[in-house]
Amino acid sequence: MTMESTTILLIEDDASLGQLLVEELEMDGYKVFRVGSVAEAQARMAQGRPDLIVSDLRLPDGDGLQVLSFQQAEYPGVPFIVITAFGTVDQAVEALKAGADDFLTKPLSTDHLRLKIKRLLVQADLNRQLAEYQARQSGDPVMGLIGGSAVMERLRAEIRQVARSQATVLINGESGTGKELVARAIHQQSDRSETTFLAINCAGIPADLMESEFFGHEAGAFTGARQARRGLFAEAHGGTLLLDEIGEMPLSLQAKLLRVLQEGCIKPVGAAHEERVDVRVLAATHVDLLAAVEQGRFREDLYYRLETLSLTVPPLRDRGEDVELLAMHFLNKVARRHERGYLRFSDVTVRILGDYPFPGNVRELSSAIERAVTFCDSDTIQPEHLPERIRKRQSSASVSVSETPPGHLSEWPTLEALQQDYVRQVMLAVQGNKRRAAQILGINRRTLYRWLESEMEQGHD
């Protein structure tokens, strides 16, 4: 959703205040429709769904609660902000209980209003995208992989391509990036989608039991084998088998796996003859298998057999605004599981999540949201609800005054110089994305533009 296409319904009977707000919001690029009564608001909404509503609480022919009730019935999910005089805060709280998203008191801060509008629109857009992803998960477009970043779109395109083949696929990626989800997506996009999908973590099976787990065994094949048992390859016959953390597989079993991939046959432990299986093998790893080959820990011939088709799942730090989308997904999911009502993130929380590199990737983000919901007693996730390692991370981009020798005060940078240097570093880190930079800096984009223009003017002096 772009600002130019975003419509705001402003319900304010004070003509001068209404005109001021219209001008401010239109300067931000919104399309604003102003009305002055409950009846006019309902008539306007009947003509089409607005993207956001700002309503005064007291109106000539009623109050904002009537407008809110109409919005809840006709356009549920549209963000609703209440404007109220200081003496009617109790009514504003009543409006929040009735479904309003936020409220502001008069005298009104236009900057505060614009920040609230921005936050609610971003959150509404994330909810809309999540609803679309969830509605289409059974189809082709998203494959259950949440994210609209360029790297995720590219990954989905690659999944569609490799899904057409029957060849083995090697899925690379750091821990917690979602390699099993990618494997499931490949299976679902293939002509085996109606058959079995099995996933096994090679690091979780004792080495002495691994051959039996994979290929099965005959009765009496070893001590304790009282009856015959089918292995994972036999169970996955006709379907797909994911070998997760394949880098942990012992060399002795790697040779037998290579034979299965080449010949399509397995030999259960203790059996006299091989049996044919039809299994598509997917392998996943977070380690550098080529380095493992050079170190003698992984067979070179098996590596090249697996590497014919390979995908790399991007780390979360390279996925840009997918962090916000995933955070909203996990927030909604955890809130439903805990039977909580509507929950949202504060602006600062969103900024902290977006600035954190998440070395544990999507899994770490999911755990952080789980903790946040558990410790949040209100309807807003604040920074203090996040794990300490996330909320207390300090930006290395900031300039430390303590590095300047105290005996050379004339060499200390000015506050303006520090600000300019920090803004430059933020702009560099976000690759010129002014929206993201403004979010990290905690300012609106107009202020950022003013700072950047000032810096350019000084550069020409």
XYZ file of C-alpha atoms in Angstrom:
461
model
C 0.000 0.000 0.000
C 1.464 3.367 -1.010
C 0.659 6.630 0.742
C -0.738 8.053 -2.495
C -3.381 5.301 -2.569
C -4.128 5.405 1.161
C -7.449 7.001 2.105
C -8.127 8.469 5.536
C -11.600 9.406 6.763
C -11.338 12.362 9.167
C -14.420 13.064 11.285
C -13.978 16.481 12.947
C -16.630 19.192 13.326
C -14.127 21.910 14.249
C -13.515 23.468 10.827
C -10.145 25.073 11.633
C -8.712 21.954 13.296
C -10.134 19.795 10.548
C -8.510 21.906 7.844
C -5.160 21.844 9.659
C -5.248 18.053 9.927
C -6.248 17.662 6.273
C -3.316 19.817 5.175
C -0.847 17.965 7.424
C -1.960 14.524 6.277
C -2.122 15.480 2.603
C 1.467 16.750 2.895
C 2.366 13.184 3.921
C 0.754 11.939 0.713
C -2.535 10.588 2.076
C -5.903 11.148 0.404
C -8.113 12.652 3.116
C -11.919 12.929 3.239
C -13.200 15.209 6.028
C -16.751 15.144 7.378
C -18.246 16.780 10.442
C -20.935 14.457 11.779
C -21.913 10.841 12.424
C -24.409 10.883 9.556
C -21.872 12.265 7.092
C -19.300 9.691 8.244
C -21.698 6.795 7.703
C -22.676 8.156 4.280
C -19.021 8.493 3.316
C -18.183 4.965 4.478
C -21.130 3.608 2.513
C -19.379 4.858 -0.634
C -16.241 2.795 -0.013
C -13.896 1.325 2.557
C -11.335 3.807 3.981
C -7.875 2.596 4.963
C -7.973 4.390 8.327
C -10.467 6.468 10.353
C -9.723 9.396 12.676
C -12.784 10.538 14.616
C -13.493 13.170 17.247
C -15.327 11.664 20.192
C -17.930 14.430 20.491
C -19.871 15.238 17.327
C -22.952 17.438 16.673
C -25.347 14.531 16.094
C -23.805 11.891 18.360
C -20.325 10.606 19.209
C -17.408 8.722 17.766
C -18.574 5.484 19.396
C -21.467 5.402 16.928
C -19.029 5.764 14.056
C -16.867 3.039 15.615
C -19.869 0.718 15.889
C -20.694 1.298 12.224
C -17.064 0.670 11.228
C -16.907 -2.554 13.272
C -20.024 -3.849 11.515
C -19.174 -2.757 7.960
C -15.370 -2.625 7.794
C -13.810 -4.689 10.601
C -10.038 -4.397 10.674
C -9.892 -0.760 9.521
C -7.662 1.125 12.036
C -9.640 3.612 14.152
C -8.143 6.533 16.114
C -10.230 8.534 18.586
C -9.600 12.234 19.318
C -10.890 13.399 22.664
C -10.691 16.343 25.056
C -8.662 15.779 28.203
C -11.804 15.565 30.380
C -13.259 12.636 28.438
C -10.372 10.202 28.645
C -12.666 7.662 30.339
C -14.789 7.667 27.199
C -11.675 7.160 25.112
C -10.848 4.082 27.204
C -14.405 2.905 26.578
C -13.748 3.359 22.855
C -10.599 1.215 23.101
C -12.611 -1.539 24.762
C -15.168 -1.248 21.945
C -12.502 -1.840 19.313
C -10.720 1.466 18.659
C -6.989 1.107 18.063
C -5.709 4.267 19.766
C -6.683 7.698 21.046
C -5.203 11.181 21.318
C -6.154 14.041 23.603
C -6.572 17.701 22.713
C -4.681 19.978 22.318
C -3.563 17.743 19.484
C 0.032 17.064 18.443
C -0.050 16.609 14.679
C 3.354 14.876 14.724
C 2.042 12.394 17.283
C -1.076 11.787 15.190
C 0.968 11.207 12.051
C 3.209 8.702 13.835
C 0.181 6.793 15.146
C -1.367 6.761 11.666
C 1.853 5.475 10.164
C 2.182 2.718 12.754
C -1.420 1.567 12.427
C -1.312 1.564 8.636
C 1.890 -0.479 8.633
C 0.356 -2.945 11.084
C -2.888 -3.153 9.075
C -0.893 -3.762 5.901
C 1.089 -6.533 7.597
C -2.143 -8.139 8.799
C -3.554 -7.928 5.267
C -0.443 -9.535 3.794
C -0.533 -12.274 6.430
C -4.189 -12.983 5.652
C -3.345 -13.264 1.963
C -0.394 -15.572 2.668
C -2.473 -17.806 4.938
C -5.370 -17.915 2.467
C -3.027 -19.018 -0.314
C -0.808 -21.426 1.612
C -2.490 -24.422 -0.015
C -1.726 -23.027 -3.473
C 1.384 -22.120 -5.399
C 2.195 -18.426 -4.758
C 3.719 -18.470 -1.249
C 4.162 -22.159 -0.322
C 3.838 -21.378 3.369
C 7.015 -19.280 3.263
C 6.150 -15.890 4.729
C 8.015 -12.924 3.300
C 7.852 -10.531 0.397
C 11.543 -9.597 0.158
C 13.405 -10.035 -3.113
C 15.501 -12.896 -1.720
C 12.360 -14.801 -0.685
C 10.686 -14.255 -4.040
C 13.839 -15.615 -5.677
C 13.847 -18.616 -3.328
C 10.225 -19.397 -4.174
C 11.058 -19.232 -7.896
C 13.947 -21.665 -7.365
C 11.689 -24.027 -5.406
C 9.231 -24.137 -8.311
C 12.060 -24.998 -10.676
C 13.665 -27.804 -8.644
C 10.241 -29.235 -7.746
C 9.784 -30.267 -11.403
C 12.800 -32.577 -11.175
C 13.167 -35.911 -9.405
C 16.820 -35.219 -8.584
C 18.244 -34.831 -5.090
C 18.263 -31.260 -3.741
C 20.781 -29.838 -1.258
C 19.293 -27.093 0.937
C 21.910 -24.846 2.536
C 21.255 -22.306 5.256
C 22.115 -21.193 8.766
C 20.399 -22.798 11.731
C 16.886 -21.490 12.240
C 16.337 -20.192 8.702
C 13.554 -22.656 7.879
C 15.254 -25.332 5.772
C 12.595 -27.918 6.618
C 9.862 -25.518 5.484
C 11.685 -25.158 2.174
C 11.912 -28.950 1.859
C 8.171 -29.254 2.510
C 7.516 -26.572 -0.099
C 9.555 -28.527 -2.679
C 7.541 -31.649 -1.856
C 4.217 -29.799 -2.057
C 5.120 -28.292 -5.435
C 6.217 -31.632 -6.890
C 4.181 -34.425 -8.422
C 4.687 -36.313 -5.148
C 2.632 -33.788 -3.166
C -0.107 -36.318 -2.370
C 2.383 -38.859 -1.030
C 4.475 -39.210 2.136
C 6.907 -36.557 3.358
C 9.310 -37.680 6.091
C 11.963 -35.566 7.815
C 14.788 -37.020 9.895
C 17.553 -35.189 11.742
C 20.783 -37.085 11.144
C 22.361 -35.456 14.221
C 19.661 -36.938 16.447
C 20.266 -40.625 15.659
C 23.052 -42.602 17.387
C 25.640 -43.708 14.822
C 25.240 -47.409 15.660
C 21.485 -47.266 14.994
C 21.563 -45.065 11.921
C 21.814 -47.841 9.307
C 18.846 -49.669 10.823
C 16.818 -46.433 11.018
C 17.450 -45.648 7.370
C 17.279 -49.065 5.757
C 15.419 -51.227 8.277
C 16.464 -54.651 9.590
C 15.471 -58.295 9.580
C 14.396 -60.144 12.710
C 17.469 -61.322 14.617
C 19.831 -59.087 12.634
C 21.372 -57.869 15.890
C 20.795 -58.111 19.621
C 17.365 -56.795 20.480
C 15.987 -57.046 16.912
C 13.132 -59.417 17.817
C 11.130 -58.605 14.701
C 11.732 -57.095 11.273
C 11.402 -53.320 10.937
C 10.916 -51.123 7.896
C 13.387 -48.264 7.602
C 12.762 -44.640 6.684
C 13.456 -45.220 2.986
C 10.817 -47.960 2.839
C 8.333 -45.813 4.755
C 8.908 -42.916 2.343
C 8.473 -45.138 -0.762
C 6.744 -43.098 -3.464
C 7.297 -39.865 -1.549
C 10.015 -37.545 -0.261
C 12.619 -38.015 2.484
C 14.439 -35.041 4.049
C 17.839 -35.811 5.565
C 18.374 -32.820 7.816
C 21.876 -31.999 9.065
C 23.345 -34.474 6.582
C 26.818 -33.208 7.446
C 26.530 -35.210 10.709
C 26.111 -38.529 8.867
C 28.994 -41.001 9.504
C 31.281 -41.733 6.533
C 30.335 -45.429 6.558
C 26.677 -44.591 6.023
C 27.477 -41.916 3.460
C 28.787 -44.655 1.143
C 25.561 -46.627 1.488
C 23.474 -43.503 0.924
C 25.399 -42.811 -2.276
C 24.521 -46.300 -3.528
C 20.831 -45.704 -2.770
C 20.923 -42.445 -4.747
C 22.684 -44.124 -7.680
C 20.868 -47.466 -7.802
C 17.551 -46.792 -6.082
C 17.990 -49.880 -3.896
C 18.344 -50.462 -0.162
C 19.509 -53.468 1.802
C 18.018 -53.855 5.306
C 20.434 -54.941 8.020
C 20.622 -58.746 8.007
C 18.821 -59.123 4.659
C 20.209 -61.313 1.900
C 18.862 -59.260 -0.982
C 18.359 -55.624 -1.893
C 14.923 -54.134 -2.440
C 14.033 -51.288 -4.792
C 12.609 -48.015 -3.431
C 11.241 -44.931 -5.132
C 12.176 -42.011 -2.884
C 13.126 -38.451 -3.682
C 15.875 -37.389 -1.276
C 16.260 -33.830 -0.050
C 19.267 -32.992 2.128
C 19.750 -29.973 4.387
C 22.786 -28.628 6.199
C 24.005 -25.541 8.039
C 27.681 -26.477 7.616
C 29.962 -25.931 4.628
C 29.985 -29.404 3.087
C 32.767 -28.522 0.647
C 34.988 -27.593 3.591
C 33.964 -30.881 5.240
C 35.043 -32.694 2.056
C 38.457 -31.003 2.203
C 38.763 -32.017 5.865
C 37.889 -35.630 5.064
C 34.622 -35.579 7.027
C 32.311 -35.849 4.021
C 32.574 -37.947 0.874
C 33.413 -35.941 -2.228
C 31.381 -38.177 -4.550
C 28.305 -37.860 -2.320
C 28.739 -34.085 -2.122
C 28.702 -33.686 -5.892
C 25.731 -36.040 -6.143
C 23.786 -33.860 -3.691
C 25.029 -30.533 -5.016
C 23.585 -30.987 -8.540
C 20.529 -29.013 -7.458
C 21.118 -26.708 -4.505
C 19.230 -23.900 -2.782
C 20.330 -21.435 -0.128
C 17.825 -20.209 2.434
C 18.689 -16.564 3.255
C 19.393 -15.544 6.860
C 16.805 -13.291 8.466
C 19.220 -10.340 8.584
C 19.202 -10.281 4.752
C 15.411 -10.267 4.446
C 14.712 -6.591 5.187
C 11.130 -5.833 6.206
C 10.248 -9.539 6.324
C 11.211 -9.244 10.004
C 8.100 -7.136 10.685
C 5.879 -9.453 8.671
C 7.181 -12.552 10.433
C 6.925 -10.851 13.819
C 3.246 -10.085 13.146
C 2.690 -13.666 11.998
C 4.184 -15.093 15.188
C 2.361 -12.520 17.334
C -1.024 -13.505 15.896
C -0.190 -17.204 16.125
C 0.976 -17.045 19.752
C -1.910 -14.764 20.772
C -4.424 -17.286 19.404
C -2.698 -20.183 21.144
C -2.688 -18.320 24.464
C -6.280 -17.160 23.879
C -5.236 -13.534 24.104
C -7.145 -10.734 22.427
C -5.763 -8.329 19.849
C -2.064 -7.625 20.446
C 0.234 -5.184 18.684
C 3.823 -3.921 18.769
C 4.818 -0.440 19.890
C 6.811 1.671 17.419
C 9.964 1.255 19.506
C 9.535 -2.514 19.639
C 9.209 -2.713 15.855
C 12.325 -0.577 15.487
C 14.314 -2.771 17.911
C 13.256 -5.968 16.146
C 14.156 -4.486 12.764
C 17.587 -3.386 13.996
C 18.544 -6.683 15.654
C 20.569 -9.101 13.434
C 18.911 -12.312 14.755
C 21.852 -14.738 14.639
C 19.333 -17.491 15.443
C 17.239 -16.393 12.461
C 13.496 -17.101 12.230
C 13.608 -19.584 15.095
C 15.072 -16.928 17.398
C 12.431 -14.392 16.324
C 9.657 -16.909 17.003
C 11.021 -17.608 20.496
C 11.363 -13.869 21.201
C 7.701 -13.255 20.314
C 6.621 -16.235 22.424
C 8.409 -14.695 25.405
C 7.028 -11.229 24.699
C 3.413 -12.446 24.650
C 3.973 -14.416 27.851
C 5.277 -11.382 29.763
C 2.928 -8.767 28.240
C -0.031 -7.883 30.486
C -1.483 -5.201 28.172
C -2.441 -5.113 24.502
C 0.917 -3.667 23.351
C 4.258 -5.472 23.146
C 6.877 -3.096 24.587
C 10.693 -3.438 24.482
C 10.794 -4.688 28.083
C 8.819 -7.758 27.011
C 11.566 -8.835 24.605
C 14.584 -10.955 25.614
C 17.333 -8.887 27.224
C 19.881 -9.660 24.491
C 17.568 -8.010 21.933
C 16.396 -4.940 23.833
C 19.823 -4.075 25.240
C 21.808 -4.439 22.057
C 23.717 -1.216 21.455
C 24.430 0.083 18.002
C 28.110 -0.060 17.115
C 27.458 2.773 14.658
C 27.221 5.374 17.391
C 30.294 7.455 18.102
C 31.685 7.096 21.622
C 32.621 10.421 23.193
C 34.774 8.536 25.697
C 37.175 7.724 22.850
C 38.110 11.410 22.647
C 40.969 12.267 25.035
C 39.584 14.485 27.842
C 42.571 16.813 27.560
C 41.658 17.879 24.013
C 38.182 19.351 24.412
C 38.623 21.440 21.258
C 38.758 18.180 19.280
C 35.432 16.913 20.589
C 32.797 16.739 17.811
C 29.695 18.925 18.042
C 26.304 17.360 18.677
C 25.307 18.318 15.125
C 28.385 16.552 13.730
C 27.578 13.418 15.727
C 24.006 13.517 14.463
C 25.072 13.934 10.845
C 27.589 11.117 11.118
C 25.031 8.789 12.698
C 22.393 9.616 10.063
C 24.928 8.921 7.304
C 25.778 5.538 8.825
C 22.112 4.602 9.188
C 21.396 5.634 5.576
C 24.353 3.528 4.451
C 23.189 0.533 6.496
C 19.672 0.634 4.996
C 21.020 1.290 1.487
C 19.264 4.641 1.176
C 15.814 3.412 2.267
C 14.466 6.606 3.882
C 11.414 4.900 5.354
C 13.575 2.349 7.173
C 16.116 4.997 8.198
C 13.406 7.212 9.700
C 12.050 4.221 11.614
C 15.476 3.376 13.077
C 16.147 7.034 13.961
C 12.721 7.411 15.575
C 11.727 10.422 13.483
C 9.223 11.081 10.706
C 10.373 11.206 7.119
C 9.868 14.958 6.796
C 12.385 15.494 9.605
C 14.801 13.086 7.926
C 14.436 14.923 4.604
C 15.131 18.215 6.412
C 18.284 16.789 8.016
C 19.514 15.397 4.714
C 18.815 18.673 2.888
C 20.667 20.589 5.617
C 23.662 18.273 5.267
C 23.676 18.732 1.477
C 23.536 22.525 1.840
C 26.486 22.454 4.256
C 28.360 20.221 1.825
C 27.971 22.897 -0.901
C 29.146 25.745 1.331
